[in-house]
mmCIF file of C-alpha atoms in Angstrom:
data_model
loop_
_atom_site.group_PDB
_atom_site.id
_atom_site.type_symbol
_atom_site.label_atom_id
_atom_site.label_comp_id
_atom_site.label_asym_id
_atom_site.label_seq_id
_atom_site.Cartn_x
_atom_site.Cartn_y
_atom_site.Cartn_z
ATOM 1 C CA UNK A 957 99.209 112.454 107.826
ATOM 2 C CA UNK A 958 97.196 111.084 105.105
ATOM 3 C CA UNK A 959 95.035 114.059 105.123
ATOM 4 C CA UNK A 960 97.935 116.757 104.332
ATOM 5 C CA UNK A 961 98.052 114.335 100.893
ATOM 6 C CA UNK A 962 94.153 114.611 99.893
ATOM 7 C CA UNK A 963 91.534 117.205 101.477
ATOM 8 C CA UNK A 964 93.993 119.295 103.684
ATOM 9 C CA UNK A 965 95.205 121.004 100.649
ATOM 10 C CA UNK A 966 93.657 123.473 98.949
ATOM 11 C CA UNK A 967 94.470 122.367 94.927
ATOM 12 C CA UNK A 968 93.576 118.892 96.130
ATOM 13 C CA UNK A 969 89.766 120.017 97.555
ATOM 14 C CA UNK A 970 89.332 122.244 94.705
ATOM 15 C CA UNK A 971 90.262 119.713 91.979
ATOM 16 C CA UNK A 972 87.497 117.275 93.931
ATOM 17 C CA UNK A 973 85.158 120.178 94.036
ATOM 18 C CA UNK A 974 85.150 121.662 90.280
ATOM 19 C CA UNK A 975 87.465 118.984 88.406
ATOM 20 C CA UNK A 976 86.645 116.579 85.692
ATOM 21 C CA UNK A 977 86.733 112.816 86.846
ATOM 22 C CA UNK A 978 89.546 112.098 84.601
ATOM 23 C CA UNK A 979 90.917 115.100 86.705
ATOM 24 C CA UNK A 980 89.613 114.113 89.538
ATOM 25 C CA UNK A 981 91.159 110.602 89.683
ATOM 26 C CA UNK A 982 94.662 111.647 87.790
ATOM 27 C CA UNK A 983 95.211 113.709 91.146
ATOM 28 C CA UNK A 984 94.325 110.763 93.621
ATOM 29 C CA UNK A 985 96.145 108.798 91.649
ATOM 30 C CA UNK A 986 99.267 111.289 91.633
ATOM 31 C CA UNK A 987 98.507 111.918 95.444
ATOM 32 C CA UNK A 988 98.543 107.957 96.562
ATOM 33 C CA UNK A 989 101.298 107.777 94.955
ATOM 34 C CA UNK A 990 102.911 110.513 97.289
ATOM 35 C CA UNK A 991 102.240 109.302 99.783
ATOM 36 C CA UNK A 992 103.441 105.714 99.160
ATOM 37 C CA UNK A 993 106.942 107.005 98.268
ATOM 38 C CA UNK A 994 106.824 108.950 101.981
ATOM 39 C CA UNK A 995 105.685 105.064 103.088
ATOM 40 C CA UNK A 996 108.482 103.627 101.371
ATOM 41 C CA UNK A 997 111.319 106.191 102.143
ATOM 42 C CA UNK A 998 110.175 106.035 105.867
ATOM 43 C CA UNK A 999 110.200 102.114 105.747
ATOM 44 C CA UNK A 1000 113.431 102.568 104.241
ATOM 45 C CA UNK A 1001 116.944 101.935 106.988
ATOM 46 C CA UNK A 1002 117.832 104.783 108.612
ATOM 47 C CA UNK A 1003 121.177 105.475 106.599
ATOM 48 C CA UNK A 1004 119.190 105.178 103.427
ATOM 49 C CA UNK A 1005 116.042 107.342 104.773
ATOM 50 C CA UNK A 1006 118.802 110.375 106.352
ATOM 51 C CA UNK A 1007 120.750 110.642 102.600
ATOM 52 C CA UNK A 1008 118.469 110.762 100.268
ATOM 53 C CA UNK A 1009 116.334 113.378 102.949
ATOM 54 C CA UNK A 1010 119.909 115.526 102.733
ATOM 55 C CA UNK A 1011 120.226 114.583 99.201
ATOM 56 C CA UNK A 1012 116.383 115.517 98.077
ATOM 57 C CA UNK A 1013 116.655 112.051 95.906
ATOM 58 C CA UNK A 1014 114.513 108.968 97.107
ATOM 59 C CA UNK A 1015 114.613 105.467 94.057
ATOM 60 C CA UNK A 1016 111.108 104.743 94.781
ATOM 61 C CA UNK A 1017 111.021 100.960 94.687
ATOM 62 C CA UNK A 1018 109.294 99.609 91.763
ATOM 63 C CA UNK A 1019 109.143 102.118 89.448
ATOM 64 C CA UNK A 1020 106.711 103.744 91.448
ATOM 65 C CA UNK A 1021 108.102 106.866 90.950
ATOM 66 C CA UNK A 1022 106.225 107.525 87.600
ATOM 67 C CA UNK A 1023 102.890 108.134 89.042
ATOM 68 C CA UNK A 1024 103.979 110.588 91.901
ATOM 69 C CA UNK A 1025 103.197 114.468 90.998
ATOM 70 C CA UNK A 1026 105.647 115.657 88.472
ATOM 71 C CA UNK A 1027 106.270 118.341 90.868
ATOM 72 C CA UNK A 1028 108.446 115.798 93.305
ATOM 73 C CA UNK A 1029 110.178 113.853 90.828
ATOM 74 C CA UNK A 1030 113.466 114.879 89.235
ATOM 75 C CA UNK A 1031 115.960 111.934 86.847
ATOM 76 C CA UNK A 1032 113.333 109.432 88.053
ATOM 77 C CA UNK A 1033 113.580 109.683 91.427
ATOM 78 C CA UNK A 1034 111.327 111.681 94.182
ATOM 79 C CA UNK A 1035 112.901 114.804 95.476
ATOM 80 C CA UNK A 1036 111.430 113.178 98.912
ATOM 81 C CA UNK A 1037 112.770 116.203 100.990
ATOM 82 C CA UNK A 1038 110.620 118.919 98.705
ATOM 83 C CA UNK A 1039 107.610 116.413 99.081
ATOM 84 C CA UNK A 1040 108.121 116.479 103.009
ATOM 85 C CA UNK A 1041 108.409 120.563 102.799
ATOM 86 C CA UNK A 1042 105.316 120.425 100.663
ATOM 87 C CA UNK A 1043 103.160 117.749 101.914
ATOM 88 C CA UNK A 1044 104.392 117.905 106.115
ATOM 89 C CA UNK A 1045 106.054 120.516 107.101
ATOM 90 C CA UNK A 1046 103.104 123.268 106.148
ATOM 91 C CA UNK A 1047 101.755 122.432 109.399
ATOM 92 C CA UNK A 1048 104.456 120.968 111.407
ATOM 93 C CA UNK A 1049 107.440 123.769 111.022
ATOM 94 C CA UNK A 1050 107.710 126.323 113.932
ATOM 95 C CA UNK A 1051 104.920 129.015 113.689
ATOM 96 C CA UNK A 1052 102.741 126.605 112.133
ATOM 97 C CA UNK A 1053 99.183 124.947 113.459
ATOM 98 C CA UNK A 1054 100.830 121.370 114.737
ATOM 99 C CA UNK A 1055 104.537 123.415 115.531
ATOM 100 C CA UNK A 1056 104.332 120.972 118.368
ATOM 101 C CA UNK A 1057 105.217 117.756 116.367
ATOM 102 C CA UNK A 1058 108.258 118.877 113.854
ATOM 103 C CA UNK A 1059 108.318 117.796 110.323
ATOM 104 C CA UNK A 1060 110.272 120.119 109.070
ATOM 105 C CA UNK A 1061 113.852 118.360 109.504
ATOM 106 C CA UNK A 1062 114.941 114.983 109.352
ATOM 107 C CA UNK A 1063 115.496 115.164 113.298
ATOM 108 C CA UNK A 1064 111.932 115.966 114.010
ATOM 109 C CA UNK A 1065 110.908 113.471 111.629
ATOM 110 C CA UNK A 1066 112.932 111.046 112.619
ATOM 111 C CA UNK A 1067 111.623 111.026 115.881
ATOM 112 C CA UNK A 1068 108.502 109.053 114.744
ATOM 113 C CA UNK A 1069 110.653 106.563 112.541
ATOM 114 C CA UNK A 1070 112.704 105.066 115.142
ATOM 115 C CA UNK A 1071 110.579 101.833 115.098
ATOM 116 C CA UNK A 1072 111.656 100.801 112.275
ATOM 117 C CA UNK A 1073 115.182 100.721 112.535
ATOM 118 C CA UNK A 1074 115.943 96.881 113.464
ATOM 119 C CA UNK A 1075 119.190 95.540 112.506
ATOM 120 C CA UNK A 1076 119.831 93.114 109.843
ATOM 121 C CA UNK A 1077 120.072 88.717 111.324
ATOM 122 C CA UNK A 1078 123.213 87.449 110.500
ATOM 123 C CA UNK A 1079 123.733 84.364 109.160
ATOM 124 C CA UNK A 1080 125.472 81.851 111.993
ATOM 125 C CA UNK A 1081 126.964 80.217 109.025
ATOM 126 C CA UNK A 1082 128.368 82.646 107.522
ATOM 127 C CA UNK A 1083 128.084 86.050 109.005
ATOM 128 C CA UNK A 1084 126.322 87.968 106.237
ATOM 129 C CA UNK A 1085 122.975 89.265 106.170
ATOM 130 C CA UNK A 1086 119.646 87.002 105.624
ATOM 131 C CA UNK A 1087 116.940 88.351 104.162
ATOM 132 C CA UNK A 1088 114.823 90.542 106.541
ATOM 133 C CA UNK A 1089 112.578 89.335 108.791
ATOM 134 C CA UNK A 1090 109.658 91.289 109.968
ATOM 135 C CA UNK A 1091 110.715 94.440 111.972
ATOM 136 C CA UNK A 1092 110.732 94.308 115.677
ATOM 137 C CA UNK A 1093 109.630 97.823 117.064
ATOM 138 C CA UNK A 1094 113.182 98.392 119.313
ATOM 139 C CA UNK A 1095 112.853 100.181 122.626
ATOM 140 C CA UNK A 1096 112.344 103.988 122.082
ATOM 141 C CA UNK A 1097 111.100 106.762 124.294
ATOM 142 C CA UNK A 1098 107.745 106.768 123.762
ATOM 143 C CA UNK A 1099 106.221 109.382 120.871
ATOM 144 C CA UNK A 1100 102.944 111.427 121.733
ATOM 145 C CA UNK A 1101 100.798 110.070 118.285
ATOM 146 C CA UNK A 1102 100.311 113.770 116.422
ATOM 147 C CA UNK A 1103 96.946 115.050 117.413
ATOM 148 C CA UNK A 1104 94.073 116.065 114.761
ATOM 149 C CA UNK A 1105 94.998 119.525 112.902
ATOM 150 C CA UNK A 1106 93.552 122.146 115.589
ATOM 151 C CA UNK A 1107 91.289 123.296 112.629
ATOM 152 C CA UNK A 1108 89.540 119.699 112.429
#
């Protein structure tokens, strides 16, 4: 995954290759900062992660949002579905090199976020949520981990 956001793609290499440093280390800036609103929106319950996938509109936590590539932010939020398309589903869509692990949809991604989903403690007191506590991977079928890119 963290590959499709540095070296896989082809602006990203070149930029390394022929770019200034202050080019050089605008774009991994930009770039980590892709792929730690894909962290957060996947970290993210499921409710929140599915509408603001359908809604192309992630509020990256923090403020975070201001050093994620222009291209994926819109009103100060990341369009987290066109950063998916972009960043994801290039290689995991049908027809593509890793067609066998889906990216393209929030159903095939989805698949690998199940872990995540733990439901909130109640308070015995009182009834209402506590803060979180660390999430508990629930039972889920298990997920075949998505293999290196077949041009590795």
């Amino acid at each position: 995954m963290i590959r499709a956001f540095f070296d896989k793609e082809k602006k990203y290499a070149d930029a390394m290759k022929s770019g200034s440093p202050a080019e050089q280390d605008k774009l991994k800036a930009q770039r980590q900062s892709d792929l730690n609103a894909l962290v957060a929106w996947a970290r993210s319950p499921d409710a929140v992660r599915k509408s603001s996938y359908e809604a192309d509109t992630f509020e990256f936590p923090g403020g975070g949002d201001k050093a994620v590539t222009p291209d994926f932010v819109k009103d100060g939020k990341v369009k987290i579905k066109t950063l998916i398309d972009n960043r994801c589903a290039t290689c995991h869509a049908p027809g593509k090199k890793q067609e066998d692990y889906p990216l393209d949809s929030y159903k095939g991604f989805s698949a690998y976020l199940a872990a995540f989903d733990a439901p909130a403690p109640k308070d015995e007191k009182d009834g209402k949520a506590e803060a979180p506590a660390p999430v508990e991977p629930k039972a889920v079928k298990p997920v075949d981990p998505i293999p290196p890119a077949k041009d590795d």
